[in-house]
Amino acid sequence: MTVWAAIADALRDHGACMLISVLSAEGSSPREAGARIVLRPGKRFSGTIGGGQLEFEAIDIGETLLRQGAAGISLRSFALGPDLGQCCGGRVRLSFEAMGVSRLAEAEMFAELEAKGRFSVASKVGEDGNVGKRRVIDNADAPAISLSGGELVESFGEDRTPLYLFGAGHVGRALVLSLAPLPFDLTWIDSRADAFPKYVPANCRLVRSAEPAAELGAAPDGAMVLIMTHSHALDQQIADTALRAGRFTYVGVIGSKTKRARMMSRFRAAGLGEEALRTFACPIGLGTIRSKLPAAIAVSIAADLLARQEAVSEGTGTVRPLATTNRARQ
């Protein structure tokens, strides 16, 4: 969910909404600090703080506050076991911020920032709960959310990994849908005029190129590269270009173990060393998922990409290839 876009929509449609945020979470809890719900009048909402009884209770509280015309922030604390009967056993503190139409311009501005990636804001909270004007802060280490000494600090948006996807066949189309809600900025490339569907998710940019491999020149350092074109020769060319660049965290090619052996032989014959080949993966996806249905392959690849993304962000390095199955070309 893009929080500020949902807030802006709610304010335009209803003139009011409630931003429900997990302010802190201790022990076992459904969601982490910074998880949010945007609640509209009538209990219509976007986002989640984990579902279950906690979420139901939060929505009821938020709806009551909206009906009462509440203003500013109010806080509630829940011991998940004793208070709600949830077996998680942790403790969660929630903030409920009522917003009126006077916040619409602010919401629209922040929605534009959120669409570009992660950003942080700070504001003062008075003793009466009134939230002052939010100001953007330059702090890469800002927490997801904190409220201390009357200062509210919040981070919105995601640090999205650039992913260059080559090929708009059945698996490519299914993968784009699987990646739509995940933290990736997707550049989807194909040489064929009629390859792409009419509509694509918001995190996807389409590029039709007569020379797909050349598009890697615009890819940022640290991007992931995923190759599943209609041509084995084109797959080899794009992968060779990506590996020689030496600046991508992952270069994956759809195919079988036989295809991997053939490609590795050609890479080595062309002078690529073992260090350059370290980021190469073929087959791709999770070896535990054996279905060859495009949607199943897409889920498998998406899960593998998430694991690799987390490994890189946590500083543990690149995850080694997980796929072991032989998959036919899409």
mmCIF file of C-alpha atoms in Angstrom:
data_model
loop_
_atom_site.group_PDB
_atom_site.id
_atom_site.type_symbol
_atom_site.label_atom_id
_atom_site.label_comp_id
_atom_site.label_asym_id
_atom_site.label_seq_id
_atom_site.Cartn_x
_atom_site.Cartn_y
_atom_site.Cartn_z
ATOM 1 C CA MET A 1 0.000 0.000 0.000
ATOM 2 C CA THR A 2 1.152 3.526 -0.758
ATOM 3 C CA VAL A 3 0.054 5.204 2.461
ATOM 4 C CA TRP A 4 -0.194 8.825 1.354
ATOM 5 C CA ALA A 5 -1.964 8.018 -1.899
ATOM 6 C CA ALA A 6 -4.578 6.141 0.144
ATOM 7 C CA ILE A 7 -4.864 9.088 2.550
ATOM 8 C CA ALA A 8 -5.257 11.557 -0.321
ATOM 9 C CA ASP A 9 -7.956 9.402 -1.931
ATOM 10 C CA ALA A 10 -9.827 9.112 1.369
ATOM 11 C CA LEU A 11 -9.683 12.861 2.023
ATOM 12 C CA ARG A 12 -10.905 13.661 -1.485
ATOM 13 C CA ASP A 13 -13.761 11.157 -1.241
ATOM 14 C CA HIS A 14 -14.801 11.545 2.403
ATOM 15 C CA GLY A 15 -13.087 14.619 3.844
ATOM 16 C CA ALA A 16 -11.684 12.544 6.712
ATOM 17 C CA CYS A 17 -9.763 9.359 7.467
ATOM 18 C CA MET A 18 -7.825 7.666 10.231
ATOM 19 C CA LEU A 19 -4.177 6.640 9.951
ATOM 20 C CA ILE A 20 -3.624 3.651 12.244
ATOM 21 C CA SER A 21 0.053 2.809 12.785
ATOM 22 C CA VAL A 22 1.954 0.196 14.749
ATOM 23 C CA LEU A 23 4.023 2.511 16.953
ATOM 24 C CA SER A 24 5.929 -0.266 18.681
ATOM 25 C CA ALA A 25 5.846 -4.056 18.877
ATOM 26 C CA GLU A 26 7.410 -6.191 21.617
ATOM 27 C CA GLY A 27 7.712 -9.942 21.627
ATOM 28 C CA SER A 28 5.766 -11.985 19.102
ATOM 29 C CA SER A 29 3.404 -9.737 17.144
ATOM 30 C CA PRO A 30 1.564 -9.909 13.800
ATOM 31 C CA ARG A 31 3.362 -6.921 12.225
ATOM 32 C CA GLU A 32 6.362 -4.709 12.837
ATOM 33 C CA ALA A 33 6.553 -1.044 13.851
ATOM 34 C CA GLY A 34 5.528 1.107 10.898
ATOM 35 C CA ALA A 35 2.781 -1.196 9.592
ATOM 36 C CA ARG A 36 -0.256 0.935 8.788
ATOM 37 C CA ILE A 37 -3.942 1.032 7.931
ATOM 38 C CA VAL A 38 -5.727 3.950 6.285
ATOM 39 C CA LEU A 39 -9.312 3.768 7.531
ATOM 40 C CA ARG A 40 -12.197 5.522 5.759
ATOM 41 C CA PRO A 41 -15.633 6.153 7.233
ATOM 42 C CA GLY A 42 -17.760 3.029 7.074
ATOM 43 C CA LYS A 43 -14.846 0.719 8.006
ATOM 44 C CA ARG A 44 -13.420 0.629 4.492
ATOM 45 C CA PHE A 45 -9.660 0.441 4.754
ATOM 46 C CA SER A 46 -6.359 -0.098 2.962
ATOM 47 C CA GLY A 47 -3.279 -1.822 4.373
ATOM 48 C CA THR A 48 -2.958 -4.171 7.314
ATOM 49 C CA ILE A 49 -1.454 -4.342 10.777
ATOM 50 C CA GLY A 50 -1.541 -8.118 10.754
ATOM 51 C CA GLY A 51 -5.163 -9.153 10.658
ATOM 52 C CA GLY A 52 -6.837 -11.098 13.451
ATOM 53 C CA GLN A 53 -8.421 -9.652 16.550
ATOM 54 C CA LEU A 54 -5.906 -6.817 16.860
ATOM 55 C CA GLU A 55 -6.854 -5.471 13.441
ATOM 56 C CA PHE A 56 -10.586 -5.892 14.073
ATOM 57 C CA GLU A 57 -10.279 -4.032 17.371
ATOM 58 C CA ALA A 58 -8.176 -1.272 15.815
ATOM 59 C CA ILE A 59 -10.715 -0.734 13.024
ATOM 60 C CA ASP A 60 -13.562 -0.535 15.563
ATOM 61 C CA ILE A 61 -11.644 2.030 17.625
ATOM 62 C CA GLY A 62 -10.710 4.031 14.546
ATOM 63 C CA GLU A 63 -14.295 4.054 13.272
ATOM 64 C CA THR A 64 -15.567 5.250 16.673
ATOM 65 C CA LEU A 65 -12.999 8.055 16.749
ATOM 66 C CA LEU A 66 -14.000 9.125 13.242
ATOM 67 C CA ARG A 67 -17.681 9.245 14.203
ATOM 68 C CA GLN A 68 -16.819 11.309 17.274
ATOM 69 C CA GLY A 69 -14.918 13.828 15.166
ATOM 70 C CA ALA A 70 -11.625 13.152 16.933
ATOM 71 C CA ALA A 71 -8.602 15.272 16.074
ATOM 72 C CA GLY A 72 -4.888 14.552 16.279
ATOM 73 C CA ILE A 73 -3.245 11.434 17.669
ATOM 74 C CA SER A 74 -4.427 9.082 20.382
ATOM 75 C CA LEU A 75 -2.589 5.992 21.573
ATOM 76 C CA ARG A 76 -3.702 2.511 22.598
ATOM 77 C CA SER A 77 -1.667 -0.393 23.964
ATOM 78 C CA PHE A 78 -2.638 -4.064 23.661
ATOM 79 C CA ALA A 79 -1.252 -7.165 25.346
ATOM 80 C CA LEU A 80 -2.186 -9.589 22.598
ATOM 81 C CA GLY A 81 -2.825 -12.558 24.872
ATOM 82 C CA PRO A 82 -4.685 -11.080 27.884
ATOM 83 C CA ASP A 83 -6.454 -8.280 25.992
ATOM 84 C CA LEU A 84 -7.323 -9.919 22.700
ATOM 85 C CA GLY A 85 -6.939 -13.652 23.156
ATOM 86 C CA GLN A 86 -4.275 -13.897 20.449
ATOM 87 C CA CYS A 87 -1.659 -16.568 20.983
ATOM 88 C CA CYS A 88 1.179 -14.346 19.701
ATOM 89 C CA GLY A 89 1.861 -13.240 23.266
ATOM 90 C CA GLY A 90 3.466 -9.905 22.431
ATOM 91 C CA ARG A 91 2.514 -6.312 23.166
ATOM 92 C CA VAL A 92 1.606 -3.761 20.502
ATOM 93 C CA ARG A 93 1.184 -0.014 20.814
ATOM 94 C CA LEU A 94 -0.947 1.694 18.172
ATOM 95 C CA SER A 95 -1.360 5.318 17.194
ATOM 96 C CA PHE A 96 -4.630 6.622 15.761
ATOM 97 C CA GLU A 97 -4.269 9.870 13.833
ATOM 98 C CA ALA A 98 -7.445 11.547 12.628
ATOM 99 C CA MET A 99 -6.951 13.551 9.442
ATOM 100 C CA GLY A 100 -9.289 16.083 7.869
ATOM 101 C CA VAL A 101 -9.497 17.668 4.457
ATOM 102 C CA SER A 102 -7.063 20.396 5.562
ATOM 103 C CA ARG A 103 -4.346 17.728 5.184
ATOM 104 C CA LEU A 104 -5.148 17.032 1.532
ATOM 105 C CA ALA A 105 -2.412 19.190 0.000
ATOM 106 C CA GLU A 106 0.133 17.638 2.365
ATOM 107 C CA ALA A 107 -1.095 14.141 1.505
ATOM 108 C CA GLU A 108 -0.848 14.770 -2.236
ATOM 109 C CA MET A 109 2.695 16.112 -1.893
ATOM 110 C CA PHE A 110 3.815 13.131 0.179
ATOM 111 C CA ALA A 111 2.071 10.712 -2.204
ATOM 112 C CA GLU A 112 4.344 11.980 -4.980
ATOM 113 C CA LEU A 113 7.412 11.474 -2.780
ATOM 114 C CA GLU A 114 6.289 8.002 -1.726
ATOM 115 C CA ALA A 115 5.907 6.938 -5.356
ATOM 116 C CA LYS A 116 9.623 7.646 -5.829
ATOM 117 C CA GLY A 117 10.819 5.574 -2.875
ATOM 118 C CA ARG A 118 11.582 5.887 0.807
ATOM 119 C CA PHE A 119 11.515 9.234 2.636
ATOM 120 C CA SER A 120 11.204 10.385 6.249
ATOM 121 C CA VAL A 121 9.294 13.170 7.965
ATOM 122 C CA ALA A 122 9.200 14.711 11.435
ATOM 123 C CA SER A 123 6.508 16.693 13.226
ATOM 124 C CA LYS A 124 5.677 17.998 16.673
ATOM 125 C CA VAL A 125 2.850 16.465 18.681
ATOM 126 C CA GLY A 126 1.241 18.667 21.299
ATOM 127 C CA GLU A 127 -0.024 17.544 24.678
ATOM 128 C CA ASP A 128 -3.516 17.574 23.216
ATOM 129 C CA GLY A 129 -2.401 15.140 20.486
ATOM 130 C CA ASN A 130 -2.437 17.734 17.730
ATOM 131 C CA VAL A 131 0.068 16.902 14.993
ATOM 132 C CA GLY A 132 1.986 19.833 13.559
ATOM 133 C CA LYS A 133 3.043 20.243 9.956
ATOM 134 C CA ARG A 134 5.239 17.376 8.787
ATOM 135 C CA ARG A 135 8.622 18.336 7.377
ATOM 136 C CA VAL A 136 10.836 16.106 5.263
ATOM 137 C CA ILE A 137 14.093 15.220 7.017
ATOM 138 C CA ASP A 138 17.377 14.040 5.553
ATOM 139 C CA ASN A 139 18.036 10.989 7.700
ATOM 140 C CA ALA A 140 18.744 7.673 6.005
ATOM 141 C CA ASP A 141 18.667 5.944 9.410
ATOM 142 C CA ALA A 142 15.276 7.297 10.472
ATOM 143 C CA PRO A 143 13.078 4.607 12.036
ATOM 144 C CA ALA A 144 9.863 3.374 10.497
ATOM 145 C CA ILE A 145 8.044 5.300 13.231
ATOM 146 C CA SER A 146 8.829 6.708 16.677
ATOM 147 C CA LEU A 147 7.177 9.111 19.097
ATOM 148 C CA SER A 148 9.416 10.510 21.810
ATOM 149 C CA GLY A 149 9.557 13.813 23.628
ATOM 150 C CA GLY A 150 6.684 15.166 21.580
ATOM 151 C CA GLU A 151 8.435 14.529 18.245
ATOM 152 C CA LEU A 152 6.916 12.115 15.755
ATOM 153 C CA VAL A 153 9.335 10.649 13.186
ATOM 154 C CA GLU A 154 7.950 8.487 10.387
ATOM 155 C CA SER A 155 9.317 6.827 7.269
ATOM 156 C CA PHE A 156 7.194 6.003 4.259
ATOM 157 C CA GLY A 157 7.771 4.255 0.962
ATOM 158 C CA GLU A 158 10.180 1.428 0.309
ATOM 159 C CA ASP A 159 13.768 0.949 -0.670
ATOM 160 C CA ARG A 160 13.046 -0.819 -3.958
ATOM 161 C CA THR A 161 15.586 -2.934 -5.784
ATOM 162 C CA PRO A 162 15.983 -2.172 -9.506
ATOM 163 C CA LEU A 163 15.194 -5.290 -11.531
ATOM 164 C CA TYR A 164 15.771 -5.542 -15.281
ATOM 165 C CA LEU A 165 13.533 -8.252 -16.733
ATOM 166 C CA PHE A 166 14.183 -9.392 -20.312
ATOM 167 C CA GLY A 167 11.372 -11.259 -22.034
ATOM 168 C CA ALA A 168 7.596 -10.823 -22.118
ATOM 169 C CA GLY A 169 6.492 -14.416 -22.605
ATOM 170 C CA HIS A 170 4.109 -16.382 -20.378
ATOM 171 C CA VAL A 171 6.466 -16.583 -17.398
ATOM 172 C CA GLY A 172 7.538 -12.961 -17.780
ATOM 173 C CA ARG A 173 3.924 -11.806 -17.720
ATOM 174 C CA ALA A 174 3.132 -13.939 -14.684
ATOM 175 C CA LEU A 175 6.261 -12.715 -12.895
ATOM 176 C CA VAL A 176 5.392 -9.057 -13.419
ATOM 177 C CA LEU A 177 2.075 -9.675 -11.638
ATOM 178 C CA SER A 178 3.792 -11.538 -8.793
ATOM 179 C CA LEU A 179 6.249 -8.669 -8.310
ATOM 180 C CA ALA A 180 3.595 -5.931 -8.439
ATOM 181 C CA PRO A 181 3.151 -5.587 -4.636
ATOM 182 C CA LEU A 182 6.816 -6.286 -3.799
ATOM 183 C CA PRO A 183 9.713 -3.835 -3.296
ATOM 184 C CA PHE A 184 11.145 -3.892 -6.805
ATOM 185 C CA ASP A 185 11.425 -1.218 -9.489
ATOM 186 C CA LEU A 186 10.902 -3.221 -12.637
ATOM 187 C CA THR A 187 12.197 -2.372 -16.116
ATOM 188 C CA TRP A 188 10.632 -4.842 -18.542
ATOM 189 C CA ILE A 189 12.396 -5.189 -21.889
ATOM 190 C CA ASP A 190 11.485 -6.999 -25.094
ATOM 191 C CA SER A 191 12.348 -6.537 -28.779
ATOM 192 C CA ARG A 192 8.938 -7.550 -30.108
ATOM 193 C CA ALA A 193 6.347 -4.892 -30.924
ATOM 194 C CA ASP A 194 3.350 -6.853 -29.635
ATOM 195 C CA ALA A 195 5.003 -8.537 -26.662
ATOM 196 C CA PHE A 196 3.647 -6.470 -23.782
ATOM 197 C CA PRO A 197 0.139 -6.550 -22.290
ATOM 198 C CA LYS A 198 -2.028 -3.431 -22.476
ATOM 199 C CA TYR A 199 -1.798 -2.711 -18.748
ATOM 200 C CA VAL A 200 1.100 -3.217 -16.328
ATOM 201 C CA PRO A 201 1.564 -2.573 -12.589
ATOM 202 C CA ALA A 202 2.678 0.837 -11.358
ATOM 203 C CA ASN A 203 6.170 -0.405 -10.445
ATOM 204 C CA CYS A 204 6.838 -1.516 -14.037
ATOM 205 C CA ARG A 205 8.364 0.485 -16.907
ATOM 206 C CA LEU A 206 8.147 -0.906 -20.444
ATOM 207 C CA VAL A 207 11.033 -0.730 -22.901
ATOM 208 C CA ARG A 208 10.824 -2.016 -26.468
ATOM 209 C CA SER A 209 14.358 -2.286 -27.791
ATOM 210 C CA ALA A 210 15.896 -3.704 -30.943
ATOM 211 C CA GLU A 211 19.078 -4.278 -28.909
ATOM 212 C CA PRO A 212 17.939 -5.482 -25.468
ATOM 213 C CA ALA A 213 21.435 -6.062 -24.068
ATOM 214 C CA ALA A 214 22.289 -2.399 -24.672
ATOM 215 C CA GLU A 215 19.602 -1.380 -22.171
ATOM 216 C CA LEU A 216 21.838 -2.633 -19.352
ATOM 217 C CA GLY A 217 23.982 0.451 -19.849
ATOM 218 C CA ALA A 218 21.273 2.494 -18.110
ATOM 219 C CA ALA A 219 20.823 0.018 -15.238
ATOM 220 C CA PRO A 220 22.078 1.255 -11.857
ATOM 221 C CA ASP A 221 24.815 -0.505 -9.927
ATOM 222 C CA GLY A 222 23.414 -3.207 -7.651
ATOM 223 C CA ALA A 223 20.460 -3.975 -9.889
ATOM 224 C CA MET A 224 19.196 -7.502 -10.463
ATOM 225 C CA VAL A 225 19.003 -8.915 -13.996
ATOM 226 C CA LEU A 226 16.531 -11.623 -14.977
ATOM 227 C CA ILE A 227 16.556 -13.102 -18.480
ATOM 228 C CA MET A 228 13.791 -15.148 -20.122
ATOM 229 C CA THR A 229 13.588 -14.103 -23.771
ATOM 230 C CA HIS A 230 12.251 -16.044 -26.756
ATOM 231 C CA SER A 231 15.803 -16.840 -27.941
ATOM 232 C CA HIS A 232 18.574 -18.880 -26.306
ATOM 233 C CA ALA A 233 21.174 -16.936 -28.273
ATOM 234 C CA LEU A 234 19.714 -13.646 -27.010
ATOM 235 C CA ASP A 235 19.701 -14.990 -23.452
ATOM 236 C CA GLN A 236 23.402 -15.772 -23.796
ATOM 237 C CA GLN A 237 24.186 -12.318 -25.194
ATOM 238 C CA ILE A 238 22.316 -10.431 -22.470
ATOM 239 C CA ALA A 239 23.794 -12.583 -19.701
ATOM 240 C CA ASP A 240 27.305 -12.134 -21.093
ATOM 241 C CA THR A 241 26.831 -8.360 -21.160
ATOM 242 C CA ALA A 242 25.492 -8.312 -17.603
ATOM 243 C CA LEU A 243 28.268 -10.507 -16.194
ATOM 244 C CA ARG A 244 31.025 -8.531 -17.906
ATOM 245 C CA ALA A 245 29.649 -5.326 -16.349
ATOM 246 C CA GLY A 246 30.511 -6.774 -12.943
ATOM 247 C CA ARG A 247 28.125 -4.463 -11.103
ATOM 248 C CA PHE A 248 24.912 -6.445 -10.753
ATOM 249 C CA THR A 249 24.040 -8.480 -7.654
ATOM 250 C CA TYR A 250 22.244 -11.215 -9.592
ATOM 251 C CA VAL A 251 22.098 -12.410 -13.199
ATOM 252 C CA GLY A 252 19.478 -15.122 -13.589
ATOM 253 C CA VAL A 253 18.455 -17.021 -16.720
ATOM 254 C CA ILE A 254 15.423 -19.274 -17.024
ATOM 255 C CA GLY A 255 16.283 -22.807 -18.163
ATOM 256 C CA SER A 256 17.544 -26.237 -17.170
ATOM 257 C CA LYS A 257 20.752 -27.627 -15.699
ATOM 258 C CA THR A 258 21.742 -28.611 -19.230
ATOM 259 C CA LYS A 259 21.295 -25.037 -20.405
ATOM 260 C CA ARG A 260 23.360 -23.824 -17.451
ATOM 261 C CA ALA A 261 26.236 -26.151 -18.347
ATOM 262 C CA ARG A 262 26.186 -25.007 -21.977
ATOM 263 C CA MET A 263 26.110 -21.317 -21.020
ATOM 264 C CA MET A 264 28.887 -21.706 -18.436
ATOM 265 C CA SER A 265 31.077 -23.419 -21.011
ATOM 266 C CA ARG A 266 30.542 -20.558 -23.450
ATOM 267 C CA PHE A 267 31.165 -17.910 -20.783
ATOM 268 C CA ARG A 268 34.481 -19.479 -19.833
ATOM 269 C CA ALA A 269 35.488 -19.896 -23.459
ATOM 270 C CA ALA A 270 34.788 -16.180 -23.934
ATOM 271 C CA GLY A 271 37.152 -15.326 -21.089
ATOM 272 C CA LEU A 272 34.794 -14.777 -18.152
ATOM 273 C CA GLY A 273 36.425 -15.778 -14.867
ATOM 274 C CA GLU A 274 34.913 -17.412 -11.807
ATOM 275 C CA GLU A 275 34.479 -14.108 -9.963
ATOM 276 C CA ALA A 276 32.411 -12.715 -12.831
ATOM 277 C CA LEU A 277 30.312 -15.894 -12.858
ATOM 278 C CA ARG A 278 29.602 -15.748 -9.116
ATOM 279 C CA THR A 279 26.306 -13.886 -9.593
ATOM 280 C CA PHE A 280 25.049 -16.158 -12.373
ATOM 281 C CA ALA A 281 22.023 -18.380 -11.678
ATOM 282 C CA CYS A 282 20.388 -20.957 -13.951
ATOM 283 C CA PRO A 283 17.929 -22.583 -13.325
ATOM 284 C CA ILE A 284 16.155 -19.846 -11.356
ATOM 285 C CA GLY A 285 13.611 -19.924 -8.555
ATOM 286 C CA LEU A 286 13.108 -22.366 -5.702
ATOM 287 C CA GLY A 287 13.991 -25.968 -6.420
ATOM 288 C CA THR A 288 11.270 -27.137 -4.025
ATOM 289 C CA ILE A 289 8.528 -25.880 -6.380
ATOM 290 C CA ARG A 290 8.431 -28.268 -9.331
ATOM 291 C CA SER A 291 5.312 -27.095 -11.164
ATOM 292 C CA LYS A 292 5.876 -25.783 -14.685
ATOM 293 C CA LEU A 293 2.759 -23.620 -14.651
ATOM 294 C CA PRO A 294 3.830 -20.028 -15.476
ATOM 295 C CA ALA A 295 2.156 -18.647 -12.342
ATOM 296 C CA ALA A 296 3.854 -21.248 -10.144
ATOM 297 C CA ILE A 297 7.253 -20.570 -11.713
ATOM 298 C CA ALA A 298 6.653 -16.843 -11.181
ATOM 299 C CA VAL A 299 5.892 -17.334 -7.476
ATOM 300 C CA SER A 300 9.015 -19.468 -7.141
ATOM 301 C CA ILE A 301 11.192 -16.818 -8.813
ATOM 302 C CA ALA A 302 9.641 -13.994 -6.777
ATOM 303 C CA ALA A 303 10.345 -15.840 -3.510
ATOM 304 C CA ASP A 304 13.950 -16.448 -4.548
ATOM 305 C CA LEU A 305 14.398 -12.781 -5.502
ATOM 306 C CA LEU A 306 13.061 -11.680 -2.111
ATOM 307 C CA ALA A 307 15.520 -13.986 -0.325
ATOM 308 C CA ARG A 308 18.402 -12.598 -2.364
ATOM 309 C CA GLN A 309 17.250 -9.033 -1.823
ATOM 310 C CA GLU A 310 17.132 -9.520 1.947
ATOM 311 C CA ALA A 311 20.564 -11.161 1.974
ATOM 312 C CA VAL A 312 22.067 -8.170 0.171
ATOM 313 C CA SER A 313 20.298 -5.608 2.391
ATOM 314 C CA GLU A 314 21.421 -7.439 5.531
ATOM 315 C CA GLY A 315 25.014 -7.492 4.333
ATOM 316 C CA THR A 316 25.289 -11.272 4.222
ATOM 317 C CA GLY A 317 26.170 -11.288 0.544
ATOM 318 C CA THR A 318 24.512 -12.847 -2.433
ATOM 319 C CA VAL A 319 22.378 -15.929 -1.855
ATOM 320 C CA ARG A 320 23.667 -18.930 -3.784
ATOM 321 C CA PRO A 321 21.379 -20.355 -6.476
ATOM 322 C CA LEU A 322 18.533 -22.343 -4.939
ATOM 323 C CA ALA A 323 17.041 -23.900 -8.050
ATOM 324 C CA THR A 324 17.809 -27.518 -8.862
ATOM 325 C CA THR A 325 14.967 -28.547 -11.165
ATOM 326 C CA ASN A 326 14.973 -28.728 -14.943
ATOM 327 C CA ARG A 327 12.415 -26.347 -16.428
ATOM 328 C CA ALA A 328 11.524 -26.110 -20.075
ATOM 329 C CA ARG A 329 11.548 -22.767 -21.832
ATOM 330 C CA GLN A 330 8.355 -20.796 -21.463
#
